[in-house]
Amino acid sequence: MKEAEIAGLFNSELDAFLLGGKEPVFSPDPGAMEMAGELARADFSCDSLIRESLRGRLVGATPRCFTESLHALFANTYARAALAAAALFVAFLPLFHRMSPRSAEVPAPARPALLRFSSAQPAARGLVPGLSYAPRSAVTQAGGLFVSLPMGRLETEPIKYFPIVTAGCRIPIGLSKGREVNPGKHSVIMPETGGDILIIKRRVVSLEDIFERRLI
Amino acid sequence: MDFAELYDTCFSRIYNYVRCHVRLAAEADDITGKVFEAALRGFGTYDEAKGPVQGWLFGIARNAVIDWARGRRSQVSLEEAPEPAAADPKLEAAQERKAEQALLLKALAALDERSRDIIALKFSSGMNNREIAAMTGLGESNVGIIIYRAVKSMRSEIEAAGKL
């Protein structure tokens, strides 16, 4: 038998042994097959000192795919609890939102919202040159639409004449006496009715009429 | 297969392949580390269509060993440096295993580089002769003959040592 034939037979038996663990019986050269068996069983990797440390260094640096990251995240009990709490919070957030502004709202009694100087039609903003309207931010800083003024302070202010105007075109413009006080950043006119008719109308306003509500 | 799975599956085989070329465990660790570092860098670009991942990994290992062998020629050889003592010297079985491994490594070291490489690929990578032939650029029947001759040569070497 030629060497090539022996080698072919040897390799086919060796492959069967390596693939299926079939005990090699190679009659032409039993010693060679025994040697091959020794080589196949040899495992030098127990001598390695870096197996675990290298794995930790390399696998820890591997970018994981999304599902694997989620799986790893949920493997941690604390992270699982925190995620569950966060999910519950997000789920109930709309409910909290719906409840909390209502409960936080000041139960609004009928507040005097607008002063009207005529019974005919409501006063239009900006038509009274002497009246300055506080910006919304100033109103909120002051704590409400109207600010209480100590009577003593009010009486120290001089009485002036202010134009009175109402909405609509045919209502005559008149003057009204009043005291202009400056409680904060804006001025307030406290009218004295005198001979003019001053109607204070009250109506219920909601916070939405005054403030813009934004959801975060 | 993700990289962690590849590492767990192939670490021992890659280490064994490297160790067949490198007798010192520390050097084998060093080269194996470089192999897996290179594999991690290229893992994102690995294309399954070009062949099994084990073949790709052993290609990296083969290049790393070739680079190591080139560098070694210009350095003082440590081949004959004694291996550190076994961590469990009291265990007779462990010592016996170490002695057998040392004999195998010595017999492997006695082979020429090409035969050693083919033997290392045959018994470490799980590749068949055709795949080894494709990797090494040899003919399949030639690979078979080299394996047979190398195994016989190792057997003779170990018998000469009177240990096996």
XYZ file of C-alpha atoms in Angstrom:
380
model
C 0.000 0.000 0.000
C 1.365 3.369 -0.989
C 1.884 6.104 1.552
C -0.838 8.250 -0.031
C -3.365 5.436 0.352
C -2.345 4.790 3.934
C -2.577 8.520 4.643
C -6.041 8.656 3.058
C -7.259 5.758 5.186
C -5.651 7.269 8.261
C -7.314 10.637 7.665
C -10.750 9.182 7.037
C -10.549 7.226 10.311
C -9.176 10.270 12.067
C -12.053 12.431 10.809
C -14.573 9.869 12.023
C -12.876 9.910 15.412
C -12.745 13.706 15.617
C -16.333 14.167 14.517
C -18.080 11.356 16.336
C -15.637 10.199 18.945
C -15.523 6.781 17.290
C -12.607 4.850 18.765
C -9.935 4.761 16.092
C -8.715 1.373 14.905
C -6.086 1.849 12.279
C -4.474 -1.465 11.581
C -1.635 -0.295 9.300
C -0.201 1.928 12.034
C -1.939 1.685 15.428
C 0.720 3.845 17.061
C -0.023 6.772 14.756
C -3.721 6.634 15.526
C -2.996 6.418 19.236
C -0.849 9.510 18.891
C -3.649 11.271 17.014
C -6.020 10.362 19.845
C -3.633 11.928 22.342
C -3.470 15.081 20.276
C -7.242 15.254 19.956
C -7.705 14.920 23.714
C -4.988 17.405 24.601
C -6.296 20.638 26.070
C -3.672 23.173 27.028
C -6.168 25.929 27.745
C -6.250 25.150 31.470
C -2.776 26.754 31.552
C -4.229 30.063 30.434
C -4.254 32.756 33.081
C -6.196 35.329 31.078
C -9.284 33.444 30.031
C -11.700 35.160 32.417
C -10.007 38.543 32.584
C -9.773 38.773 28.806
C -13.405 37.792 28.488
C -14.425 40.464 30.980
C -12.396 43.078 29.141
C -13.518 42.203 25.638
C -17.096 41.112 26.148
C -17.721 44.052 28.475
C -16.654 46.342 25.650
C -18.911 44.705 23.097
C -21.769 46.942 21.997
C -24.899 44.969 22.660
C -27.966 44.969 20.580
C -31.118 46.508 22.026
C -32.790 43.256 23.086
C -29.639 42.004 24.782
C -29.262 45.290 26.616
C -32.847 45.042 27.793
C -32.308 41.462 28.865
C -29.205 42.430 30.821
C -31.028 45.354 32.369
C -33.930 43.245 33.528
C -31.560 40.674 34.992
C -30.862 43.135 37.813
C -33.562 43.044 40.492
C -33.145 46.667 41.541
C -33.179 47.876 37.970
C -36.313 45.812 37.385
C -38.046 47.386 40.375
C -36.985 50.882 39.337
C -38.242 50.323 35.801
C -41.550 48.995 37.106
C -41.949 52.073 39.307
C -41.100 54.351 36.407
C -43.598 52.561 34.178
C -46.338 52.927 36.817
C -45.514 56.593 37.234
C -45.748 57.190 33.503
C -48.989 55.236 33.338
C -50.622 57.278 36.104
C -49.150 60.612 35.057
C -52.213 61.703 33.052
C -54.408 60.870 36.020
C -52.243 62.922 38.370
C -52.296 65.744 35.891
C -56.036 65.698 35.726
C -56.433 65.694 39.484
C -53.720 67.954 40.781
C -54.510 71.291 39.056
C -58.160 71.107 40.079
C -57.326 70.355 43.643
C -54.646 73.000 43.675
C -56.979 75.592 42.306
C -58.148 78.161 44.780
C -61.829 77.734 45.057
C -62.731 80.884 43.311
C -65.556 82.797 44.770
C -67.160 85.259 42.524
C -64.359 87.634 41.938
C -64.777 91.141 40.622
C -63.042 90.765 37.348
C -63.629 93.857 35.345
C -64.663 97.306 36.152
C -67.114 98.764 33.825
C -67.882 102.369 33.826
C -71.129 102.178 32.068
C -74.073 99.921 32.108
C -74.407 100.120 28.384
C -71.518 98.055 27.150
C -68.433 96.522 28.621
C -65.286 98.570 28.761
C -62.710 97.819 26.154
C -59.146 97.422 27.159
C -56.813 100.070 26.022
C -59.441 102.653 25.482
C -58.769 104.396 28.731
C -55.569 106.319 28.281
C -55.031 106.869 31.965
C -55.548 103.292 32.923
C -52.633 101.019 32.748
C -53.256 97.351 32.690
C -50.943 95.212 34.641
C -49.249 92.524 32.620
C -50.196 89.006 33.438
C -46.832 88.249 34.971
C -47.171 91.214 37.303
C -50.601 90.054 38.276
C -49.408 86.596 39.134
C -46.463 88.001 41.068
C -48.803 90.189 43.038
C -50.786 87.149 43.999
C -54.049 87.869 42.239
C -55.951 90.258 40.095
C -56.618 92.759 42.799
C -54.343 93.958 45.447
C -55.594 95.141 48.779
C -54.342 98.587 49.640
C -54.255 99.935 53.128
C -56.754 102.707 53.457
C -54.255 105.007 55.078
C -51.938 104.710 52.111
C -54.756 105.300 49.690
C -55.815 108.476 51.416
C -52.376 110.002 51.140
C -52.622 109.975 47.338
C -53.919 113.128 45.651
C -57.203 113.061 43.868
C -56.888 113.458 40.093
C -59.203 113.428 37.180
C -59.119 110.478 34.858
C -60.942 110.020 31.583
C -63.701 107.509 31.721
C -64.551 105.714 28.570
C -66.699 102.796 27.754
C -66.780 100.497 24.839
C -68.880 101.627 21.967
C -68.765 104.797 20.027
C -71.670 106.811 21.259
C -70.993 106.915 24.917
C -69.649 110.278 25.961
C -66.262 110.442 27.479
C -66.249 111.855 30.938
C -63.835 112.341 33.715
C -63.768 110.615 36.991
C -61.998 111.628 40.085
C -59.747 109.101 41.613
C -56.538 108.418 43.309
C -53.675 106.860 41.497
C -51.597 104.621 43.677
C -48.627 102.572 42.869
C -48.735 99.355 44.849
C -45.945 97.681 42.953
C -44.538 97.841 39.507
C -47.790 99.022 38.036
C -50.183 101.791 38.863
C -53.738 101.404 40.034
C -56.470 103.958 39.874
C -59.024 103.975 42.647
C -61.956 105.889 41.200
C -64.308 108.073 43.125
C -67.680 107.919 41.601
C -68.837 111.468 42.141
C -71.629 112.252 39.724
C -70.714 109.455 37.279
C -72.246 106.083 37.354
C -69.811 103.400 38.174
C -71.009 99.869 37.938
C -68.958 97.172 39.362
C -69.931 93.962 37.768
C -69.010 90.644 39.213
C -68.694 87.441 37.403
C -66.999 84.161 38.036
C -63.742 83.709 36.255
C -61.703 80.583 36.070
C -57.954 80.384 36.043
C -58.072 79.423 32.404
C -59.612 82.838 31.643
C -56.570 84.521 33.076
C -53.659 82.152 32.735
C -52.488 80.027 29.957
C -52.102 76.476 31.078
C -49.397 74.416 29.547
C -48.854 70.713 30.001
C -45.322 69.557 30.341
C -23.596 34.268 17.256
C -22.497 37.243 19.313
C -18.927 37.900 20.355
C -19.341 36.511 23.872
C -20.618 33.230 22.463
C -17.791 33.130 19.957
C -15.291 33.724 22.738
C -16.744 30.992 24.950
C -16.911 28.525 22.087
C -13.528 29.163 20.582
C -11.210 30.303 23.355
C -9.862 26.831 24.165
C -9.437 25.919 20.523
C -7.643 29.145 19.674
C -5.454 28.823 22.746
C -4.607 25.224 21.877
C -3.784 26.221 18.330
C -1.500 29.005 19.536
C 0.053 26.777 22.168
C 1.004 24.222 19.546
C 3.266 26.910 18.114
C 4.303 28.585 21.335
C 5.558 26.506 24.192
C 5.343 29.135 26.894
C 1.898 29.545 28.405
C 2.438 33.259 29.020
C 3.294 33.849 25.378
C 0.307 31.802 24.303
C -1.863 33.985 26.547
C -0.406 37.081 24.985
C -0.998 35.923 21.421
C -4.475 34.588 22.204
C -5.351 37.948 23.709
C -4.209 39.687 20.544
C -6.249 37.270 18.427
C -9.478 38.023 20.281
C -8.772 41.756 20.385
C -8.368 41.713 16.610
C -11.493 39.568 16.303
C -13.472 42.056 18.368
C -12.294 44.925 16.191
C -13.321 43.091 13.036
C -16.397 41.338 14.354
C -18.742 44.040 13.070
C -17.451 43.624 9.538
C -17.397 39.820 9.528
C -19.509 38.472 6.669
C -21.127 35.082 7.237
C -21.425 34.575 3.516
C -17.654 34.297 3.254
C -17.454 31.251 5.528
C -17.948 30.000 9.043
C -16.887 32.274 11.855
C -14.463 29.671 13.219
C -12.533 29.711 9.964
C -12.403 33.506 10.083
C -11.169 33.411 13.672
C -8.513 30.816 12.951
C -7.352 32.936 10.035
C -6.731 35.754 12.518
C -4.984 33.340 14.887
C -2.788 32.024 12.099
C -1.724 35.541 11.156
C -1.004 36.347 14.797
C 1.199 33.264 15.112
C 3.041 34.110 11.880
C 3.646 37.649 13.176
C 4.863 36.246 16.469
C 7.229 33.829 14.692
C 8.651 36.666 12.575
C 9.271 38.797 15.627
C 10.767 35.895 17.528
C 13.493 35.346 14.980
C 14.971 38.704 15.870
C 14.763 38.051 19.587
C 16.428 35.737 22.041
C 14.495 32.472 21.976
C 12.682 31.513 25.116
C 11.613 28.157 23.739
C 13.767 26.270 26.134
C 12.816 28.271 29.176
C 11.342 26.004 31.831
C 7.600 26.064 32.338
C 6.437 27.323 35.713
C 5.620 24.615 38.192
C 2.080 23.293 38.290
C -0.295 25.162 40.543
C -1.332 21.905 42.181
C 1.888 19.955 42.566
C 0.429 17.665 45.191
C -1.945 16.150 42.735
C -0.226 13.335 40.975
C -2.751 13.205 38.164
C -2.250 16.861 37.435
C 1.486 16.391 37.310
C 1.120 13.418 35.039
C -1.117 15.417 32.733
C 1.376 18.248 32.701
C 4.150 15.819 31.845
C 2.156 14.359 28.964
C 1.365 17.824 27.674
C 5.004 18.788 27.899
C 5.895 15.727 25.838
C 3.294 16.564 23.242
C 4.529 20.146 23.057
C 8.081 18.959 22.718
C 7.106 16.618 19.899
C 5.191 19.423 18.226
C 8.175 21.724 18.546
C 10.282 19.158 16.745
C 8.064 19.406 13.642
C 8.771 21.836 10.849
C 6.638 24.987 10.866
C 4.282 23.933 8.107
C 3.566 20.518 9.611
C 3.099 22.052 13.052
C 0.652 24.571 11.657
C -1.390 21.891 9.873
C -1.421 19.623 12.924
C -2.490 22.562 15.087
C -5.290 23.427 12.683
C -6.397 19.806 12.370
C -6.666 19.136 16.091
C -7.725 22.579 17.308
C -9.928 24.221 14.738
C -12.304 21.422 13.855
C -11.688 22.131 10.179
C -11.480 19.239 7.757
C -8.593 18.654 5.374
C -10.308 20.531 2.552
C -10.782 23.634 4.698
C -7.215 23.414 5.965
C -6.010 23.087 2.393
C -7.958 26.198 1.425
C -6.487 28.147 4.313
C -2.912 27.064 3.803
C -2.928 27.033 0.009
C -1.999 23.347 -0.200
C -3.757 20.469 -1.891
C -6.195 18.403 0.132
C -4.338 15.135 -0.399
C -1.092 16.882 0.446
C -2.589 18.043 3.723
C -3.608 14.451 4.484
C -0.119 13.177 3.874
C 1.448 15.936 5.951
C -0.875 15.104 8.841
C -0.055 11.405 8.643
C 3.674 12.018 8.471
C 3.577 14.564 11.265
C 1.656 12.252 13.569
C 4.091 9.424 12.856
C 7.002 11.749 13.481
C 5.565 12.869 16.792
C 4.974 9.266 17.785
C 8.600 8.467 17.046
C 9.744 11.508 19.007
C 7.736 10.523 22.063
C 8.764 6.887 21.827
C 12.345 8.037 21.685
C 11.774 9.906 24.895
C 10.423 6.638 26.302
C 7.482 8.241 27.998
C 4.320 7.383 26.130
